[in-house]
Structure formats: C-alpha cells, structure tokens
mmCIF file of C-alpha atoms in Angstrom:
data_model
loop_
_atom_site.group_PDB
_atom_site.id
_atom_site.type_symbol
_atom_site.label_atom_id
_atom_site.label_comp_id
_atom_site.label_asym_id
_atom_site.label_seq_id
_atom_site.Cartn_x
_atom_site.Cartn_y
_atom_site.Cartn_z
ATOM 1 C CA MET A 136 -64.509 -4.174 -44.144
ATOM 2 C CA ASN A 137 -63.147 -1.584 -46.904
ATOM 3 C CA LEU A 138 -62.251 1.513 -44.678
ATOM 4 C CA TRP A 139 -60.260 -0.458 -42.262
ATOM 5 C CA PHE A 140 -58.466 -1.716 -44.815
ATOM 6 C CA ARG A 141 -57.293 0.988 -46.867
ATOM 7 C CA ARG A 142 -56.606 2.626 -43.706
ATOM 8 C CA HIS A 143 -54.574 0.890 -41.841
ATOM 9 C CA GLY A 144 -53.852 -3.236 -43.662
ATOM 10 C CA TRP A 145 -51.280 -2.531 -45.726
ATOM 11 C CA ALA A 146 -49.646 -0.100 -43.733
ATOM 12 C CA ASN A 147 -49.663 -2.034 -40.312
ATOM 13 C CA HIS A 148 -48.271 -5.396 -42.784
ATOM 14 C CA ALA A 149 -45.258 -2.611 -43.857
ATOM 15 C CA ALA A 150 -44.317 -1.585 -40.754
ATOM 16 C CA GLY A 151 -44.552 -5.250 -39.456
ATOM 17 C CA LEU A 152 -47.691 -4.382 -37.092
ATOM 18 C CA PRO A 153 -50.987 -6.719 -37.452
ATOM 19 C CA ARG A 154 -49.699 -9.004 -40.674
ATOM 20 C CA ALA A 155 -53.038 -9.270 -42.555
ATOM 21 C CA ASN A 156 -53.430 -11.592 -44.726
ATOM 22 C CA VAL A 157 -55.746 -11.827 -47.845
ATOM 23 C CA ILE A 158 -57.958 -14.484 -49.381
ATOM 24 C CA CYS A 159 -59.329 -13.149 -53.062
ATOM 25 C CA ASP A 160 -61.741 -14.182 -55.911
ATOM 26 C CA ALA A 161 -60.101 -16.751 -57.768
ATOM 27 C CA GLU A 162 -62.198 -14.860 -61.225
ATOM 28 C CA THR A 163 -61.739 -11.685 -60.486
ATOM 29 C CA GLY A 164 -58.489 -11.339 -58.501
ATOM 30 C CA GLN A 165 -60.745 -8.876 -55.912
ATOM 31 C CA ILE A 166 -59.604 -9.629 -52.343
ATOM 32 C CA ALA A 167 -63.458 -11.154 -50.509
ATOM 33 C CA GLY A 168 -61.734 -10.599 -47.223
ATOM 34 C CA TYR A 169 -58.746 -11.120 -44.782
ATOM 35 C CA VAL A 170 -57.364 -11.697 -41.296
ATOM 36 C CA THR A 171 -54.849 -10.206 -38.809
ATOM 37 C CA LEU A 172 -52.452 -12.411 -36.162
ATOM 38 C CA SER A 173 -49.883 -10.399 -34.728
ATOM 39 C CA ALA A 174 -48.283 -11.391 -31.395
ATOM 40 C CA GLY A 175 -49.908 -10.243 -27.509
ATOM 41 C CA GLN A 176 -50.428 -10.820 -23.810
ATOM 42 C CA ILE A 177 -53.346 -10.836 -21.777
ATOM 43 C CA GLU A 178 -53.724 -10.757 -17.717
ATOM 44 C CA ARG A 179 -53.453 -13.547 -16.343
ATOM 45 C CA ALA A 180 -56.705 -13.085 -13.950
ATOM 46 C CA ALA A 181 -58.426 -13.519 -16.780
ATOM 47 C CA PRO A 182 -58.395 -16.201 -17.964
ATOM 48 C CA PRO A 183 -60.295 -18.776 -16.325
ATOM 49 C CA LYS A 184 -59.132 -19.934 -12.933
ATOM 50 C CA PRO A 185 -57.840 -23.657 -14.278
ATOM 51 C CA LEU A 186 -55.780 -22.085 -16.742
ATOM 52 C CA GLN A 187 -54.179 -19.558 -14.463
ATOM 53 C CA ARG A 188 -52.298 -22.362 -12.811
ATOM 54 C CA ASN A 189 -48.627 -21.654 -13.328
ATOM 55 C CA LYS A 190 -48.558 -19.364 -15.919
ATOM 56 C CA PRO A 191 -46.713 -16.061 -16.256
ATOM 57 C CA ASP A 192 -48.089 -12.547 -15.857
ATOM 58 C CA PRO A 193 -48.989 -10.825 -18.472
ATOM 59 C CA VAL A 194 -49.387 -14.948 -20.352
ATOM 60 C CA PRO A 195 -47.986 -14.759 -24.197
ATOM 61 C CA ALA A 196 -50.980 -15.058 -26.914
ATOM 62 C CA THR A 197 -51.558 -13.967 -30.223
ATOM 63 C CA LEU A 198 -53.824 -12.000 -30.751
ATOM 64 C CA LEU A 199 -56.912 -12.137 -33.842
ATOM 65 C CA GLY A 200 -57.431 -8.535 -34.494
ATOM 66 C CA GLN A 201 -59.543 -8.419 -37.706
ATOM 67 C CA LEU A 202 -61.293 -11.077 -39.292
ATOM 68 C CA ALA A 203 -64.195 -9.401 -42.117
ATOM 69 C CA VAL A 204 -65.074 -10.869 -45.314
ATOM 70 C CA HIS A 205 -67.005 -8.551 -48.181
ATOM 71 C CA LYS A 206 -70.599 -8.580 -48.315
ATOM 72 C CA ASP A 207 -70.596 -10.711 -51.651
ATOM 73 C CA TYR A 208 -68.687 -12.771 -50.490
ATOM 74 C CA GLN A 209 -70.033 -13.734 -47.347
ATOM 75 C CA GLY A 210 -71.924 -16.667 -46.374
ATOM 76 C CA LYS A 211 -69.580 -18.908 -49.135
ATOM 77 C CA GLY A 212 -66.988 -19.793 -46.733
ATOM 78 C CA TYR A 213 -64.001 -17.422 -46.401
ATOM 79 C CA ALA A 214 -64.738 -16.511 -42.766
ATOM 80 C CA ARG A 215 -63.965 -20.472 -41.991
ATOM 81 C CA SER A 216 -60.934 -20.285 -44.593
ATOM 82 C CA LEU A 217 -59.657 -16.991 -43.013
ATOM 83 C CA LEU A 218 -60.426 -18.093 -39.510
ATOM 84 C CA LEU A 219 -58.669 -22.060 -40.626
ATOM 85 C CA PHE A 220 -55.526 -20.313 -41.109
ATOM 86 C CA ALA A 221 -55.213 -17.639 -38.505
ATOM 87 C CA LEU A 222 -55.844 -20.787 -36.485
ATOM 88 C CA ARG A 223 -52.572 -22.981 -38.075
ATOM 89 C CA ALA A 224 -50.430 -19.975 -38.434
ATOM 90 C CA ALA A 225 -51.007 -19.144 -34.339
ATOM 91 C CA LEU A 226 -50.296 -23.098 -33.408
ATOM 92 C CA THR A 227 -47.107 -23.296 -35.682
ATOM 93 C CA SER A 228 -45.809 -20.123 -34.782
ATOM 94 C CA SER A 229 -46.610 -20.956 -30.943
ATOM 95 C CA GLN A 230 -44.034 -23.895 -31.933
ATOM 96 C CA ASP A 231 -41.452 -21.615 -31.554
ATOM 97 C CA VAL A 232 -42.397 -18.347 -29.985
ATOM 98 C CA GLY A 233 -44.310 -18.564 -27.085
ATOM 99 C CA SER A 234 -48.433 -18.235 -26.806
ATOM 100 C CA MET A 235 -50.926 -20.068 -24.961
ATOM 101 C CA CYS A 236 -53.916 -19.122 -26.712
ATOM 102 C CA VAL A 237 -55.010 -17.218 -29.828
ATOM 103 C CA PHE A 238 -57.807 -14.619 -28.140
ATOM 104 C CA THR A 239 -59.768 -12.104 -30.370
ATOM 105 C CA HIS A 240 -62.589 -8.871 -29.343
ATOM 106 C CA PRO A 241 -65.546 -10.133 -31.062
ATOM 107 C CA LEU A 242 -67.799 -6.692 -31.978
ATOM 108 C CA ASP A 243 -71.141 -8.710 -31.869
ATOM 109 C CA ASP A 244 -73.652 -10.894 -30.711
ATOM 110 C CA ALA A 245 -73.608 -13.730 -34.270
ATOM 111 C CA ALA A 246 -69.493 -12.772 -34.211
ATOM 112 C CA ARG A 247 -69.500 -14.738 -30.859
ATOM 113 C CA GLY A 248 -70.983 -17.436 -31.730
ATOM 114 C CA PHE A 249 -69.574 -17.879 -35.013
ATOM 115 C CA TYR A 250 -65.697 -18.095 -32.599
ATOM 116 C CA ALA A 251 -68.316 -20.194 -30.301
ATOM 117 C CA ARG A 252 -68.458 -23.172 -32.335
ATOM 118 C CA TRP A 253 -64.043 -23.704 -33.338
ATOM 119 C CA GLY A 254 -63.474 -23.540 -29.525
ATOM 120 C CA PHE A 255 -63.538 -20.507 -27.778
ATOM 121 C CA VAL A 256 -64.802 -18.817 -24.650
ATOM 122 C CA ASP A 257 -65.010 -16.189 -22.924
ATOM 123 C CA LEU A 258 -62.670 -14.577 -21.127
ATOM 124 C CA PRO A 259 -65.066 -13.592 -17.647
ATOM 125 C CA TYR A 260 -62.779 -11.006 -16.504
ATOM 126 C CA ASP A 261 -61.706 -8.724 -19.334
ATOM 127 C CA PRO A 262 -62.981 -5.345 -19.112
ATOM 128 C CA ARG A 263 -63.867 -5.881 -22.914
ATOM 129 C CA PRO A 264 -65.512 -9.012 -24.185
ATOM 130 C CA ALA A 265 -62.511 -10.878 -25.493
ATOM 131 C CA MET A 266 -62.168 -14.291 -26.335
ATOM 132 C CA ILE A 267 -59.358 -17.431 -26.462
ATOM 133 C CA VAL A 268 -58.654 -20.661 -27.393
ATOM 134 C CA ARG A 269 -55.986 -22.483 -25.947
ATOM 135 C CA MET A 270 -53.172 -23.943 -28.047
ATOM 136 C CA VAL A 271 -53.030 -27.070 -26.950
ATOM 137 C CA ASP A 272 -57.003 -27.456 -27.109
ATOM 138 C CA LEU A 273 -56.165 -26.790 -31.291
ATOM 139 C CA GLU A 274 -53.535 -29.450 -31.625
ATOM 140 C CA GLN A 275 -56.005 -31.570 -30.119
ATOM 141 C CA SER A 276 -58.468 -30.432 -32.322
ATOM 142 C CA GLY A 277 -55.478 -32.286 -35.266
ATOM 143 C CA LEU A 278 -55.930 -29.062 -36.373
ATOM 144 C CA GLY A 279 -52.754 -28.636 -38.277
ATOM 145 C CA CYS A 280 -54.229 -32.277 -40.106
ATOM 146 C CA GLU A 281 -54.679 -31.946 -43.247
ATOM 147 C CA ALA A 282 -57.534 -35.166 -42.317
ATOM 148 C CA ARG A 283 -59.275 -32.373 -40.274
ATOM 149 C CA VAL A 284 -60.126 -29.485 -42.421
ATOM 150 C CA GLY A 285 -63.870 -28.539 -42.190
ATOM 151 C CA LYS A 286 -65.217 -30.078 -39.541
ATOM 152 C CA PRO A 287 -65.267 -28.061 -36.033
ATOM 153 C CA SER A 288 -65.697 -29.084 -33.071
ATOM 154 C CA ALA A 289 -65.507 -32.617 -34.654
ATOM 155 C CA ARG A 290 -63.890 -35.241 -32.303
ATOM 156 C CA ARG A 291 -61.743 -38.561 -34.393
ATOM 157 C CA SER A 292 -61.267 -41.405 -32.901
#
C-alpha cells in the first residue's frame, strides 16, 4: 500500500489523474487506506451481451484503480468504507458525466470475492480480468440512501 501511494498517489492526485481519497485513523492521523477513481472506458464487446445493446463503443465508465488498506487496519471495515465512498462518488458524478458502470481489476481471488459481494461481476471478454457493477444496479440498490449503508446485496421492500 505505502509504496504505490508514495510513488504515485499524491503526484497523480495533484496532476488531476486518478484522484486519491484517503481514510485516516481518527486517533493517530495515520493513513489507514486509500481509493482512487478516474474516468475510463471499456470496449463494448467486453461486457456480457445484454449490457452491449444500444451502447456506444467504447462505453464510458468509471475506473476504480486502487483500493488498499494498511495491514494494521485490515479487518476493521476500512475497505468497506472506502468502497462505499468510491461507489457513491462514481454514482453521483455519473449524473453529470456519462458513465455506465464502475470497473476494477482485482489483484487476486480474495479481492474478487470482496467486489463480488458488492455486486461486481466478471467482464468475460476483457484480456485483463476486470469486474464491473452497473450504475443502474447501484441506483436500484439504494446506495445513495443513508438508510441503506452497511448491508451489501441487501434489498429493502
């Protein structure tokens, strides 16, 4: 976590490239984790067939490029908080700047499982093993509603 952030995080943020958003320990001020977002695109052929219909090529999307939590803070809900922040930010910005989905490239199976719990699905034709979640699915999940915070994949009737 620290190596990427030191080498690229702040410089990228200052240059207007992927924006690094950090979460800090309230007591020490130490950076506990970060998440980056940027505008992106995916080839129309990459999503599953039902998602390709009547879409431009390439499809506008939001890239969740990095999500990392320092080892001392893992298992304490920081990754969940960072992901919720990122998904809300992506959903909000998609109201003004077109974006069909959020996509990411998980580093390993544990990360894939984490994203899958939040509704991300595999992009079957992507040469890099990406996962996406559609903005419409984020809207339908109630992600923007404060009452919904905290329960992945839960549906409220």
